PDB file of C-alpha atoms in Angstrom:
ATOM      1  CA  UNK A   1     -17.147   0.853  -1.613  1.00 58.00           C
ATOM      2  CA  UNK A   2     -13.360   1.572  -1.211  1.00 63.00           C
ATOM      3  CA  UNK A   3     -10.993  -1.060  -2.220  1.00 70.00           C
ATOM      4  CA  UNK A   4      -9.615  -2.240   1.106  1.00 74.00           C
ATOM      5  CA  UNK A   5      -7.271  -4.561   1.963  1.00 87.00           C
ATOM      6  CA  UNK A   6      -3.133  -4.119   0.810  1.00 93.00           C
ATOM      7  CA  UNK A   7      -2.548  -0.639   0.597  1.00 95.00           C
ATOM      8  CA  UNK A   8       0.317  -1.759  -2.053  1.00 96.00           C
ATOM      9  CA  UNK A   9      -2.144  -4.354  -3.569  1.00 94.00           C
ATOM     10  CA  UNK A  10       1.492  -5.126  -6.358  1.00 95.00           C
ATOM     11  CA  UNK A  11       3.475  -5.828  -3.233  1.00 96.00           C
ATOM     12  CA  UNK A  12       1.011  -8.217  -1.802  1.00 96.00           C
ATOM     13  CA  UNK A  13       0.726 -10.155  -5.430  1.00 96.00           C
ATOM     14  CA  UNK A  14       4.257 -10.650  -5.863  1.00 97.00           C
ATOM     15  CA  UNK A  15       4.537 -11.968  -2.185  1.00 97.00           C
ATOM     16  CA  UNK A  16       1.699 -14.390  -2.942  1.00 97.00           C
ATOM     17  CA  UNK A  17       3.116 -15.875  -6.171  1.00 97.00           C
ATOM     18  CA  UNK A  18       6.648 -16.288  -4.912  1.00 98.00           C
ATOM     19  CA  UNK A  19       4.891 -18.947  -2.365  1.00 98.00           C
ATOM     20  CA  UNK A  20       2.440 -20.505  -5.217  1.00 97.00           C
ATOM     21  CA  UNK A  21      -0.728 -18.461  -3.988  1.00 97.00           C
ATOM     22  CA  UNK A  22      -3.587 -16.737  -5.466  1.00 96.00           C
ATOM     23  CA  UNK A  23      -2.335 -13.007  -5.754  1.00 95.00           C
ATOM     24  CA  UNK A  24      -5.451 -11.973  -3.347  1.00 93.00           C
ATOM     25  CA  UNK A  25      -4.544 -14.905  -0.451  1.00 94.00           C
ATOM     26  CA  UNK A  26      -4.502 -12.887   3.055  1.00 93.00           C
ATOM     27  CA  UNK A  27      -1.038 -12.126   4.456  1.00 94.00           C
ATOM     28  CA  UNK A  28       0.624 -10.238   6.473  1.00 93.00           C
ATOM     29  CA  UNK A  29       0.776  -6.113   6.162  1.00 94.00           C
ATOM     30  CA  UNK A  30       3.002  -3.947   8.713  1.00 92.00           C
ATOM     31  CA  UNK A  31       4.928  -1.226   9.085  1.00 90.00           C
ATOM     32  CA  UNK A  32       7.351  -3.180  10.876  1.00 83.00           C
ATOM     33  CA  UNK A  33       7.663  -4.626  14.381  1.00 83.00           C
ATOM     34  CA  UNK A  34       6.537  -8.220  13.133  1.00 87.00           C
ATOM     35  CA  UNK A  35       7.836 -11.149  14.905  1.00 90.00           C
ATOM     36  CA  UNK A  36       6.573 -14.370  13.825  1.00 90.00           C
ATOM     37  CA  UNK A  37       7.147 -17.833  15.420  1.00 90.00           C
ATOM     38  CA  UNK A  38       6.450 -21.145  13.489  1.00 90.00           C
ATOM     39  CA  UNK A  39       4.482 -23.410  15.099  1.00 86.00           C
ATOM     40  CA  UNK A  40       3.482 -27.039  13.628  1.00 82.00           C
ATOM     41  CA  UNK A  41       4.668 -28.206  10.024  1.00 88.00           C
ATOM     42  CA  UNK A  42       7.448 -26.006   8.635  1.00 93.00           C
ATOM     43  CA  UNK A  43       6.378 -22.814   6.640  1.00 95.00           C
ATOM     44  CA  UNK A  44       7.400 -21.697   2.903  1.00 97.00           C
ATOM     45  CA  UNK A  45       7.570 -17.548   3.203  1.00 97.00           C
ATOM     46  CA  UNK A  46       8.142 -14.231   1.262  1.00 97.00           C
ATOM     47  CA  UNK A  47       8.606 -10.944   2.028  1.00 97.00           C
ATOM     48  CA  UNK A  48       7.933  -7.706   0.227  1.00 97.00           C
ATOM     49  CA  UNK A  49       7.000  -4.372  -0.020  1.00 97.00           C
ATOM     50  CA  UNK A  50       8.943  -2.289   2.159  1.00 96.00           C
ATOM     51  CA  UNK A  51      13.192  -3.053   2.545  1.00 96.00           C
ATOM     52  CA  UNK A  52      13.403  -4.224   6.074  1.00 95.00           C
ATOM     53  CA  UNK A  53      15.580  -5.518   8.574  1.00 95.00           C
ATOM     54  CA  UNK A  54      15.028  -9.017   8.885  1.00 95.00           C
ATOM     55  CA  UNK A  55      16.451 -11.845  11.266  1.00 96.00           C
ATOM     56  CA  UNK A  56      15.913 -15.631  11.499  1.00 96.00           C
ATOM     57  CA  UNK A  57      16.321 -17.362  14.257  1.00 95.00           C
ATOM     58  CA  UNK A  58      16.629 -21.317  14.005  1.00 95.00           C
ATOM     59  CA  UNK A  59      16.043 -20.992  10.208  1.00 95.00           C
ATOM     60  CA  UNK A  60      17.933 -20.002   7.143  1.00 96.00           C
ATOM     61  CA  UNK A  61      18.293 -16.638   6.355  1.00 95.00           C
ATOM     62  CA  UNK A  62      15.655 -14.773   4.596  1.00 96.00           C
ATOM     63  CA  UNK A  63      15.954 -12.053   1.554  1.00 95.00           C
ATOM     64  CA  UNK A  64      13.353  -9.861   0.157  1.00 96.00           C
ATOM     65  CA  UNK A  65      11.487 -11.480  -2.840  1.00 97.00           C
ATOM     66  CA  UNK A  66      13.103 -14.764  -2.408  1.00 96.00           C
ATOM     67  CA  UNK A  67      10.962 -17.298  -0.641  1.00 97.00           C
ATOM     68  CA  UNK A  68      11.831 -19.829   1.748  1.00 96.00           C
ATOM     69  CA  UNK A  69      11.091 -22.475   3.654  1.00 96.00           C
ATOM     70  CA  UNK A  70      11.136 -21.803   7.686  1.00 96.00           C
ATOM     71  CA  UNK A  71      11.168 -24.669   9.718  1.00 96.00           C
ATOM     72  CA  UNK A  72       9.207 -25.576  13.174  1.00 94.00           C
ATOM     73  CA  UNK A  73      10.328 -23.255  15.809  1.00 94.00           C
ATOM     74  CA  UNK A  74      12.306 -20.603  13.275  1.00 96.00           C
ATOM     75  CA  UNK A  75      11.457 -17.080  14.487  1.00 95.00           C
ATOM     76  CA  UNK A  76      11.238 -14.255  11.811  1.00 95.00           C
ATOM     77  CA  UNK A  77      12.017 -10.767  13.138  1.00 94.00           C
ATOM     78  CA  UNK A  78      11.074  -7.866  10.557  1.00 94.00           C
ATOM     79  CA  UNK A  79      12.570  -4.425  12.488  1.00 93.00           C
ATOM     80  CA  UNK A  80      13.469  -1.556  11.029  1.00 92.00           C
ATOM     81  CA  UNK A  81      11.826  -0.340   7.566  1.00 95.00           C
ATOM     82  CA  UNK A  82      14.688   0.869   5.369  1.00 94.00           C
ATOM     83  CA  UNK A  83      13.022   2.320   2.784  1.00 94.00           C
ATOM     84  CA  UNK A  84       9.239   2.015   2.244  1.00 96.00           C
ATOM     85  CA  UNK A  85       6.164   2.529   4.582  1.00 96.00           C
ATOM     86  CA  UNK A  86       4.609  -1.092   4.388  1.00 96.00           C
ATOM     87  CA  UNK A  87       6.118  -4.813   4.481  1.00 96.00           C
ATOM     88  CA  UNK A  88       4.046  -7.559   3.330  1.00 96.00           C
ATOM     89  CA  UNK A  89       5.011 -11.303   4.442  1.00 96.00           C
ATOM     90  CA  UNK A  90       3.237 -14.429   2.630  1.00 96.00           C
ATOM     91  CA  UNK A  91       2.399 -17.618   3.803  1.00 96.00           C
ATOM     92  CA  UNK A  92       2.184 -20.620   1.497  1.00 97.00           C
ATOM     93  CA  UNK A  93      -1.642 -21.634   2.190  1.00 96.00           C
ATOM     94  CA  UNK A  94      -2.422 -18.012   2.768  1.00 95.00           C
ATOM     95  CA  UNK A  95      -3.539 -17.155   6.305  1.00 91.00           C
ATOM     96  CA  UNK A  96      -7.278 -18.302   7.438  1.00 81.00           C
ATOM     97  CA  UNK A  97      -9.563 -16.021   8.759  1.00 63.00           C
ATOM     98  CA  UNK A  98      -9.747 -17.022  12.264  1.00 52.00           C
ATOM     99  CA  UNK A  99      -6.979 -16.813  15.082  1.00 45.00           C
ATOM    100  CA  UNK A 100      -7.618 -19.259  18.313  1.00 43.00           C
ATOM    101  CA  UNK A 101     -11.485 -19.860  16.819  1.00 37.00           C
ATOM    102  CA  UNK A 102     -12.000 -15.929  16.821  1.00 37.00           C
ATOM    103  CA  UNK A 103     -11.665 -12.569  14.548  1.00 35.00           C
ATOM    104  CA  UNK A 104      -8.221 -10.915  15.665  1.00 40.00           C
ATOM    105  CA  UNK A 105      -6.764  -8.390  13.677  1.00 42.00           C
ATOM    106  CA  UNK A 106      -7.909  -7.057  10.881  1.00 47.00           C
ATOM    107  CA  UNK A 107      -8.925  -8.906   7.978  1.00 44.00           C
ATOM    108  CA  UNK A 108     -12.187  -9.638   5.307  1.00 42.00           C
ATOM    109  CA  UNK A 109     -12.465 -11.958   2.651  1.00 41.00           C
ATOM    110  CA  UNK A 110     -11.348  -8.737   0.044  1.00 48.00           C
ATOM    111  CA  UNK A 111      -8.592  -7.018   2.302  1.00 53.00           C
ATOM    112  CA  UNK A 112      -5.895  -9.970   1.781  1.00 66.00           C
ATOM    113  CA  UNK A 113      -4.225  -8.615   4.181  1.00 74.00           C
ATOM    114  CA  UNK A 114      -4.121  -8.775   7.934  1.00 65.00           C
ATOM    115  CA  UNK A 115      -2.857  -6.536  10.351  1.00 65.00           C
ATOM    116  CA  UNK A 116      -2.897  -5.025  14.268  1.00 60.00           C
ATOM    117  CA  UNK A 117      -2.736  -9.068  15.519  1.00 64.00           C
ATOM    118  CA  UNK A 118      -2.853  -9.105  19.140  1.00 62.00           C
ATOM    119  CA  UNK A 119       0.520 -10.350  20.865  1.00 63.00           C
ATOM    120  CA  UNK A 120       0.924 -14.082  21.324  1.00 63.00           C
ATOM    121  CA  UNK A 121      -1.699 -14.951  18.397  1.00 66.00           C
ATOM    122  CA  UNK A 122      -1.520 -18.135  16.915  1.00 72.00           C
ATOM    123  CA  UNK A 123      -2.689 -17.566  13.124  1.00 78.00           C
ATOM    124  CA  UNK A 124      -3.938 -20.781  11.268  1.00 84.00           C
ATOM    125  CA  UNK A 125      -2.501 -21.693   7.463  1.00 91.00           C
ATOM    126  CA  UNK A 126      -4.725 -22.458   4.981  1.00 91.00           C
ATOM    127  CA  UNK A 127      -3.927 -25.765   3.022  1.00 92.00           C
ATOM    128  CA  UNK A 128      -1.708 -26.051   0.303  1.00 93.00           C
ATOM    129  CA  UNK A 129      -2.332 -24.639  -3.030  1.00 94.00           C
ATOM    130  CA  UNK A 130      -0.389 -27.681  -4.893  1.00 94.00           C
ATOM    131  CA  UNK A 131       1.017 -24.867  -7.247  1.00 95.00           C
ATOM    132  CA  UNK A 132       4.909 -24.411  -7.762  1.00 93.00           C
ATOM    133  CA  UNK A 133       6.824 -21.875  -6.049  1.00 93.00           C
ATOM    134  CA  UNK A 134       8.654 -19.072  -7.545  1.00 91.00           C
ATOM    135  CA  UNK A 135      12.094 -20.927  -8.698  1.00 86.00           C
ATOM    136  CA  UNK A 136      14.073 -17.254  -9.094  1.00 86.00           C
ATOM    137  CA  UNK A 137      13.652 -14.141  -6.314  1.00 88.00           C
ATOM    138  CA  UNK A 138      11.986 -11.222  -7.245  1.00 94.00           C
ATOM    139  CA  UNK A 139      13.588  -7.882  -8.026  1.00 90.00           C
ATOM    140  CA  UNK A 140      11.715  -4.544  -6.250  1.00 88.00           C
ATOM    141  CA  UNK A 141      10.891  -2.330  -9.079  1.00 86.00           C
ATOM    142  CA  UNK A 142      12.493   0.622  -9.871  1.00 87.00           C
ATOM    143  CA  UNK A 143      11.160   4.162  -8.575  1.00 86.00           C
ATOM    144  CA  UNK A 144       9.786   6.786 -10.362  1.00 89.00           C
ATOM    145  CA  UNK A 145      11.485   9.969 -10.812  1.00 91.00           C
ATOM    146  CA  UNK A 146       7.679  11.489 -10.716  1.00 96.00           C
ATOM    147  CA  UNK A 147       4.621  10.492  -9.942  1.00 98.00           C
ATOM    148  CA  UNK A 148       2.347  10.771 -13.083  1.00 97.00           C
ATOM    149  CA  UNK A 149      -0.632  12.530 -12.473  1.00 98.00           C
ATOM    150  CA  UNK A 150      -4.043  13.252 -14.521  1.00 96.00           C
ATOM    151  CA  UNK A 151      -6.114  16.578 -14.314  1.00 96.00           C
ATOM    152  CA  UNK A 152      -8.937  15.420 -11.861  1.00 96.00           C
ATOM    153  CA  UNK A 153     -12.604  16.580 -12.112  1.00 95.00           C
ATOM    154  CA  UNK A 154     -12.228  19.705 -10.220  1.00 96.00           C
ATOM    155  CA  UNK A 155      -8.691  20.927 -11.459  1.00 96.00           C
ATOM    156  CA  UNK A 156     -10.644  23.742 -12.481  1.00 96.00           C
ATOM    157  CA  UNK A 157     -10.874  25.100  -8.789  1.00 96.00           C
ATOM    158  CA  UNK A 158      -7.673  25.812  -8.730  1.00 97.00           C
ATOM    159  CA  UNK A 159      -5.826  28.517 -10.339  1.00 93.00           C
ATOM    160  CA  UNK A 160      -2.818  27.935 -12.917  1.00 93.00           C
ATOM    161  CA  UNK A 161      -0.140  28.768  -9.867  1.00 96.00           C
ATOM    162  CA  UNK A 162      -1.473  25.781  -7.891  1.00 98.00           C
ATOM    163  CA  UNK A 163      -1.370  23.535 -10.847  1.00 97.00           C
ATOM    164  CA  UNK A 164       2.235  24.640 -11.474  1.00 97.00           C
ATOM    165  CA  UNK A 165       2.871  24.386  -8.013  1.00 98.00           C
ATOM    166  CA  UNK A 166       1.375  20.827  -8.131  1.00 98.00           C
ATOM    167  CA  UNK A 167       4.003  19.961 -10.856  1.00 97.00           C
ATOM    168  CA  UNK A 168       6.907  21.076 -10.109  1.00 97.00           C
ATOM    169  CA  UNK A 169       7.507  21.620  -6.175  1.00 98.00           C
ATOM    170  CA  UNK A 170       8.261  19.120  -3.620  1.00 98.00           C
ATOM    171  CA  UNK A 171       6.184  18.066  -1.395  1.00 99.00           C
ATOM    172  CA  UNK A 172       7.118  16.010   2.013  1.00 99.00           C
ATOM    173  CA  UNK A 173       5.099  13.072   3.491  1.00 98.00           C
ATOM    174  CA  UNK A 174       3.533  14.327   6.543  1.00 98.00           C
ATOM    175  CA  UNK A 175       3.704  12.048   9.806  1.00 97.00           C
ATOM    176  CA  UNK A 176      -0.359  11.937   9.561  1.00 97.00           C
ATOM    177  CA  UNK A 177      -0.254   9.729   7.038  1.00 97.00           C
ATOM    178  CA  UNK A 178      -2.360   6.461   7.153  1.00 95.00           C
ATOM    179  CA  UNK A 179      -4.210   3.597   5.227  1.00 95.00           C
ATOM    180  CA  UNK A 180      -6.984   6.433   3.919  1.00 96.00           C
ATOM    181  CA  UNK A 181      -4.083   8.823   2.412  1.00 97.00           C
ATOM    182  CA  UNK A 182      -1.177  10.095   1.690  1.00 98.00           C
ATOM    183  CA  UNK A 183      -0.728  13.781   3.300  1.00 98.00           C
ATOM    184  CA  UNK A 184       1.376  16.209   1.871  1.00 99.00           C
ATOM    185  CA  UNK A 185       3.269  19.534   3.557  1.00 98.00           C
ATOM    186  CA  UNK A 186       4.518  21.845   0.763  1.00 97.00           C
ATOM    187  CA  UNK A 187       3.236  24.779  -1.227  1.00 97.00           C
ATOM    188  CA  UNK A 188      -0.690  26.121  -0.663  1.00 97.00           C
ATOM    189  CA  UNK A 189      -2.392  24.898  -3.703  1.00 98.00           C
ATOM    190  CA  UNK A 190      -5.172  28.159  -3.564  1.00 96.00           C
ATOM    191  CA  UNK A 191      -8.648  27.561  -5.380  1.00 95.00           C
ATOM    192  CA  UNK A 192     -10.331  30.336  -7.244  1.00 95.00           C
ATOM    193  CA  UNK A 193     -13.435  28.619  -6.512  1.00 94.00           C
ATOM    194  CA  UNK A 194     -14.353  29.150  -2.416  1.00 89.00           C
ATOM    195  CA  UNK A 195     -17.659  27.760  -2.647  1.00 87.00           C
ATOM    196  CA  UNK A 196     -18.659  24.140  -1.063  1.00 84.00           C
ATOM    197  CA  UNK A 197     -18.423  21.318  -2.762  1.00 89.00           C
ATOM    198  CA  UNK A 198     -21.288  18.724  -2.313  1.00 90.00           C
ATOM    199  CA  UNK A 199     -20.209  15.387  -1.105  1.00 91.00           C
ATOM    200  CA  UNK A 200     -19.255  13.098  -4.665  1.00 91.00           C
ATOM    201  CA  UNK A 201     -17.257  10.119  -5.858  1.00 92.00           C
ATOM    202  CA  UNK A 202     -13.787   9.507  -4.802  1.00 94.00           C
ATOM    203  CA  UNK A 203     -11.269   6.909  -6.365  1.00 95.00           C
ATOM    204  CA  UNK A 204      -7.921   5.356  -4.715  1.00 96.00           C
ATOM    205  CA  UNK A 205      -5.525   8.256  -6.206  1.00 97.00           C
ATOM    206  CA  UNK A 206      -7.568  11.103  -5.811  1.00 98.00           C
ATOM    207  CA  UNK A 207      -6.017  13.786  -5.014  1.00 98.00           C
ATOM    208  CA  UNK A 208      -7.466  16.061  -2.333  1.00 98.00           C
ATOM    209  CA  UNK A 209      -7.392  19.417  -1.549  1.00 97.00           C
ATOM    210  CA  UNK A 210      -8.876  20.417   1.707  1.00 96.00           C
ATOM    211  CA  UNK A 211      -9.472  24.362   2.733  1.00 93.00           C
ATOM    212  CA  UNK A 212      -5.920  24.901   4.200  1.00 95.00           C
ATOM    213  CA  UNK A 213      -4.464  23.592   0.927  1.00 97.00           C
ATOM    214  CA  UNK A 214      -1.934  20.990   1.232  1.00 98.00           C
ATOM    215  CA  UNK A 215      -3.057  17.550  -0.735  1.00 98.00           C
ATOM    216  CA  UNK A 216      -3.917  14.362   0.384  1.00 98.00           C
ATOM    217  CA  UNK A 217      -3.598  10.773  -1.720  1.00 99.00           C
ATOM    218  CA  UNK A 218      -6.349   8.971  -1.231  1.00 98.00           C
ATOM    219  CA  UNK A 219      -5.204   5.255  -0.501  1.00 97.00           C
ATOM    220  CA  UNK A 220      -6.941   1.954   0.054  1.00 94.00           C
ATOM    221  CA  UNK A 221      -9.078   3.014   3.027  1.00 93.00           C
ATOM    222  CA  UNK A 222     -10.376   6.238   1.593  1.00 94.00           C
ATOM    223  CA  UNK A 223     -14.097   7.260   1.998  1.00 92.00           C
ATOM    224  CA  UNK A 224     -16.618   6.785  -1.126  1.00 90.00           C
ATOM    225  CA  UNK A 225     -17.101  10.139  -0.984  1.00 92.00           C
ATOM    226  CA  UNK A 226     -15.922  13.212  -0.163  1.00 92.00           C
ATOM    227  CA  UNK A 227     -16.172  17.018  -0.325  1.00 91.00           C
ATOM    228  CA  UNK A 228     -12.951  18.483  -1.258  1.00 95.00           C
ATOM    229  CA  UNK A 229     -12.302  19.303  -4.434  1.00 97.00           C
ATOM    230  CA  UNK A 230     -10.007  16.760  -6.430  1.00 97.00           C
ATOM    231  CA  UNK A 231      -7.230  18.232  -8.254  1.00 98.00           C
ATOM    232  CA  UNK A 232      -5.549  15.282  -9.761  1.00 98.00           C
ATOM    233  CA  UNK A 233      -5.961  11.607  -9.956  1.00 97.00           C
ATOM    234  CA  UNK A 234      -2.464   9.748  -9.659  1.00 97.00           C
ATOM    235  CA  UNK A 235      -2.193   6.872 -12.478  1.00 96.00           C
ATOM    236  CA  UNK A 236      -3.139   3.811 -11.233  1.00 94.00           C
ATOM    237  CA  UNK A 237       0.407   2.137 -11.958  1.00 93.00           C
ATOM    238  CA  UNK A 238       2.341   4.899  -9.929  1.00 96.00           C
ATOM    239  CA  UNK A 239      -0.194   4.834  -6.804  1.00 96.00           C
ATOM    240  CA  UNK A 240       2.067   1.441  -5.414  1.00 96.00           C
ATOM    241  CA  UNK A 241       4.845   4.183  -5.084  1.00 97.00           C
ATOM    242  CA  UNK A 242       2.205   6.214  -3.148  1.00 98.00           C
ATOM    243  CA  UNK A 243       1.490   3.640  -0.507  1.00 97.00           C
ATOM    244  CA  UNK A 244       5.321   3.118   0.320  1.00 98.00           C
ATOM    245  CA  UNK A 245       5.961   6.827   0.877  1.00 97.00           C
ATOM    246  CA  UNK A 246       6.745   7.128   4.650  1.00 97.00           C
ATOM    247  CA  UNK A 247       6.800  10.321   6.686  1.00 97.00           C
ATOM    248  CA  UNK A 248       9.568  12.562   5.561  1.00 97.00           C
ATOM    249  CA  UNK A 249       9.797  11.016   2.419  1.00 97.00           C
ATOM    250  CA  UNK A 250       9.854  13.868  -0.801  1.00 98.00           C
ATOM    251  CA  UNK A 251       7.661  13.396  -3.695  1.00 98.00           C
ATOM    252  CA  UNK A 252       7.036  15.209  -7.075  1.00 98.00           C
ATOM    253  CA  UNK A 253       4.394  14.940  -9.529  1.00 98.00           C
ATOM    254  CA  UNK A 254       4.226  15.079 -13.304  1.00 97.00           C
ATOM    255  CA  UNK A 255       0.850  15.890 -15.712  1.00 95.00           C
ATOM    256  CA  UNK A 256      -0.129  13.806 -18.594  1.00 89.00           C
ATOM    257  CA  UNK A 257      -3.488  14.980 -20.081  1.00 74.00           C
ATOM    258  CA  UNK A 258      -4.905  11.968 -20.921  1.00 60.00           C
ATOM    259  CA  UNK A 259      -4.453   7.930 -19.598  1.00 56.00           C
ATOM    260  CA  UNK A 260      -2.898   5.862 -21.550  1.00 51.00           C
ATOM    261  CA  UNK A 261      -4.799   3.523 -23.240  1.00 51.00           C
ATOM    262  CA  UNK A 262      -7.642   5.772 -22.911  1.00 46.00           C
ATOM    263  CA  UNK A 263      -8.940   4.361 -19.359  1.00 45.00           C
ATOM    264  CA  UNK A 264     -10.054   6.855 -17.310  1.00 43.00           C
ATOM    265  CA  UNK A 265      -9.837   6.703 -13.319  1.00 41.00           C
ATOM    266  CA  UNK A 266     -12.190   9.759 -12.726  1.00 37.00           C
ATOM    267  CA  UNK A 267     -15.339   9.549 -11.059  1.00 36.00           C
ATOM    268  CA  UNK A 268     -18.362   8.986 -13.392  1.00 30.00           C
TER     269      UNK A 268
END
């Protein structure tokens, strides 16, 4: 089954520990547009992920990876994203499934994350963890220059132009974009091999060539399998990067022939 849940599964971590949760509690994922309202006791918070603009109302001000504690009746606004594609706000407690006695939203016991909750919502906290919270804020990481790539199990479809191609141009986020993948607009990576491809095994990273030739990066949601040939699996550290690429954004790729550590992230 895919993955699920946080399509930047470090971003949702880090946002859990800074509040003293387990790194898979359910909070919030958007891609901005969230306004939040605390109702009841007062709230201990962080926010990751994406940079965003962020306002508090009736509270103290708010900064990316630092948490803090929102009183009753402090309204969060997170607008604009900055820089990033997806925002991720913890809740000390973690959020419980339900909303008003009923599903809302989405959210599973695996996604730890939930998202699309219907205006007006009131979203229940889970109890306290009795942990410590973060005493420091968090820095974001740094970027990559490149995304590292591996060969994936069908590079051999392609010819050594699209593999070049695949290393060295740019390619631009493409407004299609969603929880399944990461599409690309750029140079045609051409196969040599025009044949179809049954349906097999496909693994968050995979990278996708359909017929008209510009890649996709498969992300949380993607499908088990699939029946475009994959060209290249992105390493598992660089896929975060991945998931915060928003439309318009530019990424480039570099090969490594081998994982390090000799793990291997293609299909079996």
């Amino acid at each position: 089954a895919p993955r699920g849940g946080a399509v930047d599964s470090w971003s949702l971590a880090l946002a859990n520990r800074l509040v003293g949760n387990a790194e898979d509690a359910v909070a919030f994922e958007s891609s901005g547009g969230l306004d939040i309202e605390v109702v009841g006791s007062a709230a201990m918070v962080a926010v990751t992920g994406a940079q965003a603009d962020m306002v508090v109302r009736d509270g103290p001000p708010l900064g990316w990876g630092n948490p803090q504690a929102l009183p009753q009746g402090a309204r969060l606004r997170i607008g604009r994203l900055r820089t990033g594609a997806r925002v991720y706000l913890a809740v000390r407690g973690g959020l419980a499934p339900g909303i008003d006695g009923q599903s809302d939203g989405r959210s599973d016991g695996q996604s730890g994350v939930r998202s699309g909750v219907r205006s007006g919502a009131e979203l229940v906290v889970g109890d306290d963890p009795g942990t410590e919270v973060a005493g420091i804020a968090a820095s974001p990481l740094p970027e990559p220059d490149r995304v590292t790539i591996w060969p994936g199990p069908r590079r051999n479809w392609f010819g050594r132009d699209a593999w070049r191609l695949l290393c060295s141009a740019e390619f631009v986020v493409s407004p299609a974009s969603d929880r399944v993948g990461v599409r690309l607009s750029g140079p045609l990576l051409q196969r040599v091999v025009h044949h179809e491809l049954p349906s097999e095994g496909v693994v968050e990273g995979a990278v996708q060539v359909p017929s008209d030739g510009h890649p996709i990066v498969m992300l949380a949601d993607h499908p088990t399998t699939g029946g475009y040939p994959v060209i290249a699996v992105v390493d598992p550290r660089h896929v975060r990067h991945i998931a915060q690429l928003a439309p318009g954004d530019v990424v480039r790729f570099s090969a490594t022939r081998q994982p390090t550590g000799g793990d291997s992230a293609l299909p079996r």
